[in-house]
Short mmCIF file of C-alpha atoms in Angstrom, two decimals:
data_model
loop_
_atom_site.label_atom_id
_atom_site.label_comp_id
_atom_site.label_asym_id
_atom_site.label_seq_id
_atom_site.Cartn_x
_atom_site.Cartn_y
_atom_site.Cartn_z
CA MET A 281 -220.06 -8.68 33.78
CA GLU A 282 -218.39 -10.29 36.78
CA GLY A 283 -218.71 -13.68 38.44
CA ILE A 284 -216.93 -16.90 39.28
CA ASP A 285 -215.49 -19.20 36.62
CA GLY A 286 -218.30 -20.78 34.63
CA SER A 287 -220.93 -18.27 35.75
CA GLY A 288 -221.82 -17.32 32.17
CA LYS A 289 -220.12 -13.92 31.98
CA SER A 290 -218.95 -14.30 28.38
CA THR A 291 -222.33 -15.49 27.12
CA VAL A 292 -224.27 -12.74 28.87
CA ALA A 293 -221.76 -10.06 27.80
CA ARG A 294 -222.12 -11.09 24.18
CA LEU A 295 -225.93 -11.11 24.38
CA VAL A 296 -226.02 -7.71 26.09
CA THR A 297 -223.85 -6.24 23.34
CA GLN A 298 -226.09 -7.73 20.65
CA GLU A 299 -229.22 -6.37 22.32
CA LEU A 300 -227.91 -2.85 22.89
CA GLU A 301 -226.02 -2.45 19.62
CA PRO A 302 -226.93 -5.13 17.05
CA GLY A 303 -224.01 -5.82 14.76
CA SER A 304 -221.59 -4.09 17.10
CA THR A 305 -218.00 -5.26 17.36
CA ALA A 306 -217.60 -3.88 20.88
CA PRO A 307 -214.93 -5.83 22.81
CA THR A 308 -216.17 -8.56 25.13
CA GLY A 309 -212.88 -9.87 26.50
CA ARG A 310 -210.81 -8.40 29.29
CA LYS A 311 -207.76 -10.05 27.74
CA HIS A 312 -208.34 -8.28 24.43
CA THR A 313 -206.45 -5.07 23.80
CA VAL A 314 -205.99 -3.57 20.35
CA ALA A 315 -202.83 -1.49 20.29
CA ALA A 316 -202.18 1.26 17.77
CA ASP A 317 -198.99 -0.32 16.43
CA PRO A 318 -197.68 -3.89 15.93
CA GLY A 319 -194.79 -3.45 18.38
CA THR A 320 -197.04 -2.49 21.27
CA GLU A 321 -199.47 -5.25 20.38
CA ALA A 322 -196.58 -7.75 20.40
CA SER A 323 -195.58 -6.60 23.89
CA ALA A 324 -199.18 -6.98 25.02
CA ASP A 325 -199.22 -10.52 23.62
CA LEU A 326 -196.13 -11.42 25.65
CA LEU A 327 -197.63 -10.04 28.86
CA ARG A 328 -200.92 -11.83 28.21
CA GLU A 329 -199.10 -15.10 27.68
CA LEU A 330 -197.00 -14.64 30.82
CA ILE A 331 -200.06 -14.05 33.00
CA TRP A 332 -202.65 -16.42 31.56
CA SER A 333 -200.66 -19.28 30.03
CA SER A 334 -200.76 -22.76 31.55
CA PRO A 335 -199.54 -22.74 35.16
CA GLU A 336 -196.20 -24.06 36.30
CA LYS A 337 -196.24 -27.77 37.00
CA GLN A 338 -194.42 -27.28 40.29
CA GLY A 339 -197.04 -24.83 41.53
CA ASP A 340 -197.10 -21.13 42.23
CA THR A 341 -193.40 -20.30 42.57
CA TYR A 342 -193.60 -16.54 43.04
CA GLY A 343 -196.75 -16.11 45.09
CA ALA A 344 -199.91 -14.04 44.92
CA ALA A 345 -198.24 -10.61 45.23
CA HIS A 346 -196.15 -11.30 42.13
CA TRP A 347 -199.17 -12.26 40.03
CA ILE A 348 -201.50 -9.47 41.14
CA LEU A 349 -198.85 -6.88 40.23
CA LEU A 350 -198.43 -8.45 36.78
CA ILE A 351 -202.19 -8.45 36.31
CA ALA A 352 -202.36 -4.79 37.35
CA SER A 353 -199.78 -4.00 34.68
CA TRP A 354 -202.05 -5.63 32.11
CA TYR A 355 -205.07 -3.58 33.16
CA ALA A 356 -203.01 -0.41 32.92
CA GLY A 357 -202.98 -1.03 29.17
CA PRO A 358 -206.59 -0.10 28.31
CA ALA A 359 -206.23 3.24 30.09
CA ARG A 360 -203.41 4.20 27.71
CA LEU A 361 -204.11 2.14 24.60
CA ARG A 362 -207.91 2.35 24.45
CA PRO A 363 -209.04 5.75 25.78
CA ASP A 364 -212.09 5.42 23.53
CA LEU A 365 -213.49 2.78 25.88
CA THR A 366 -214.27 5.46 28.45
CA ASP A 367 -216.03 7.81 26.02
CA ALA A 368 -219.60 8.53 27.12
CA GLY A 369 -221.02 7.39 23.79
CA THR A 370 -219.02 4.17 23.54
CA LEU A 371 -220.44 0.80 24.50
CA ALA A 372 -217.88 -1.67 25.84
CA VAL A 373 -219.30 -4.80 27.45
CA LEU A 374 -216.61 -6.90 29.12
CA ASP A 375 -216.73 -10.46 30.44
CA GLY A 376 -215.00 -9.64 33.70
CA TRP A 377 -212.71 -6.94 34.99
CA TYR A 378 -209.99 -7.04 37.63
CA TYR A 379 -212.32 -7.62 40.59
CA ARG A 380 -212.19 -11.40 40.29
CA ASP A 381 -208.39 -11.30 40.13
CA ILE A 382 -208.33 -9.46 43.45
CA ALA A 383 -210.85 -11.89 44.93
CA LYS A 384 -208.73 -14.88 43.94
CA THR A 385 -205.59 -13.20 45.27
CA LEU A 386 -207.20 -12.74 48.67
CA VAL A 387 -208.27 -16.39 48.67
CA ARG A 388 -204.73 -17.49 47.86
CA GLU A 389 -202.89 -15.44 50.48
CA PRO A 390 -203.96 -13.25 53.43
CA LEU A 391 -202.72 -10.03 51.84
CA ASP A 392 -204.01 -6.65 52.93
CA THR A 393 -207.12 -5.94 50.86
CA ARG A 394 -206.32 -2.29 50.26
CA TRP A 395 -202.77 -3.19 49.21
CA ALA A 396 -204.11 -5.71 46.67
CA GLU A 397 -206.53 -3.11 45.29
CA SER A 398 -204.11 -0.17 45.16
CA PRO A 399 -202.18 -1.11 41.95
CA PHE A 400 -205.51 -0.88 40.10
CA ASP A 401 -206.31 2.67 41.24
CA PRO A 402 -205.33 4.19 37.83
CA VAL A 403 -207.47 1.67 35.93
CA PRO A 404 -210.79 3.00 34.55
CA GLU A 405 -213.88 1.79 36.40
CA PRO A 406 -216.82 0.49 34.36
CA ALA A 407 -219.94 2.66 34.53
CA LEU A 408 -221.85 -0.45 35.60
CA THR A 409 -220.62 -3.72 37.07
CA VAL A 410 -223.08 -6.61 37.39
CA LEU A 411 -222.12 -9.63 39.49
CA LEU A 412 -223.76 -12.87 38.35
CA ASP A 413 -224.39 -14.76 41.58
CA VAL A 414 -224.28 -18.29 40.18
CA ALA A 415 -223.80 -21.15 42.64
CA PRO A 416 -220.53 -23.08 42.15
CA GLU A 417 -222.39 -26.36 41.60
CA VAL A 418 -224.39 -24.75 38.79
CA ALA A 419 -221.25 -23.28 37.21
CA ARG A 420 -219.47 -26.63 37.48
CA ALA A 421 -222.28 -28.39 35.61
CA ARG A 422 -221.98 -26.01 32.66
CA ARG A 423 -218.49 -27.04 31.60
CA ASP A 424 -216.61 -30.31 31.29
CA ASN A 425 -213.09 -29.00 31.90
CA PHE A 426 -211.58 -26.35 34.14
CA LYS A 427 -208.01 -25.09 34.37
CA ASP A 428 -205.84 -25.71 37.42
CA THR A 429 -206.26 -22.06 38.40
CA GLU A 430 -210.05 -22.52 38.36
CA ILE A 431 -210.09 -25.45 40.78
CA GLY A 432 -207.67 -23.97 43.30
CA CYS A 433 -204.61 -26.11 42.55
CA TRP A 434 -202.38 -23.17 43.54
CA ASP A 435 -204.49 -22.42 46.58
CA GLY A 436 -204.30 -25.54 48.71
CA PHE A 437 -207.19 -27.51 47.17
CA THR A 438 -206.05 -31.08 46.53
CA GLY A 439 -209.27 -33.12 46.43
CA SER A 440 -211.25 -34.21 43.41
CA SER A 441 -211.78 -31.73 40.61
CA ARG A 442 -215.45 -31.32 41.53
CA ALA A 443 -214.83 -30.85 45.26
CA SER A 444 -211.90 -28.49 44.69
CA PHE A 445 -213.90 -26.37 42.25
CA PHE A 446 -216.77 -26.08 44.69
CA GLY A 447 -214.55 -25.17 47.65
CA TYR A 448 -212.36 -22.71 45.78
CA GLN A 449 -215.11 -20.95 43.86
CA THR A 450 -217.24 -20.66 47.01
CA LEU A 451 -214.47 -18.61 48.64
CA ALA A 452 -213.95 -16.50 45.51
CA CYS A 453 -217.69 -15.87 45.29
CA ARG A 454 -217.73 -14.76 48.91
CA GLU A 455 -215.09 -12.12 48.16
CA LEU A 456 -216.95 -10.92 45.06
CA LEU A 457 -220.24 -10.65 46.95
CA HIS A 458 -218.55 -8.68 49.73
CA THR A 459 -217.15 -6.18 47.22
CA ALA A 460 -220.43 -5.94 45.32
CA LYS A 461 -222.35 -5.19 48.50
CA ALA A 462 -219.81 -2.58 49.62
CA ARG A 463 -220.01 -0.80 46.25
CA GLY A 464 -223.75 -1.13 45.70
CA ARG A 465 -223.52 -3.27 42.57
CA PRO A 466 -226.50 -5.19 41.18
CA VAL A 467 -226.28 -8.91 41.92
CA PRO A 468 -228.81 -10.96 39.91
CA THR A 469 -229.15 -14.61 40.92
CA PRO A 470 -230.21 -16.58 37.83
CA ASP A 471 -231.91 -19.91 38.41
CA ALA A 472 -230.12 -22.96 37.07
CA ASP A 473 -232.65 -23.28 34.23
CA ASP A 474 -232.87 -19.56 33.43
CA PRO A 475 -231.90 -18.89 29.80
CA PRO A 476 -228.97 -16.46 29.50
CA GLU A 477 -231.17 -14.25 27.31
CA ARG A 478 -233.32 -13.43 30.34
CA THR A 479 -230.31 -12.32 32.36
CA ALA A 480 -228.93 -10.35 29.42
CA ASP A 481 -232.26 -8.56 28.97
CA ALA A 482 -232.24 -7.47 32.63
CA VAL A 483 -228.67 -6.20 32.32
CA ALA A 484 -229.46 -4.36 29.08
CA THR A 485 -232.41 -2.69 30.81
CA ALA A 486 -230.10 -1.51 33.60
CA VAL A 487 -227.63 -0.12 31.04
CA ARG A 488 -230.38 1.77 29.23
CA ALA A 489 -231.53 3.28 32.52
CA LEU A 490 -227.96 4.32 33.33
CA ARG A 491 -227.55 5.96 29.93
CA ARG A 492 -230.73 8.00 30.49
CA THR A 493 -229.49 9.23 33.86
CA PRO A 494 -227.97 12.75 33.60
#
């Protein structure tokens, strides 16, 4: 599941997992990696904290290239630590993958798109990626608080929290929609009053169809 901040990815991912495999403990977090030994897991914890902890008060010191390379190093983990996630019979529903990280990087700085994508070339691709096309104003109404990185504080947005969220997430959504169109990904557009169960049911139907395809 992919989408802007507040689009409902986590909720839909959890519901899809429950519908396809009731009682399953399939992972639903892109920041969740279970290593085989405590030492490797401890290293993963340090990297997770470095990337996704609270931002520096003085702003983005090192720039977008620094962060996207760190994020790529995180995503290299599942390929080595969780090879089971790519088994044909394994269900792994994730609330986001690295596509949004690339989208936000391109919003932050005018880096070459292919350069920003290239560190992720070794990372396994999901069999199906669904982009939830939720309008920023709808996403903003779903939550009371957003992190600095979700309202564009590192990206030149200095207005009110509401205005900054709308402006920043609109640009991120534009990048995600461009990638989804280029790669032929399904892009459902839930209405503001649509229950997440309806969206999850549509996604689960698409997964079942994919599993039946030789």
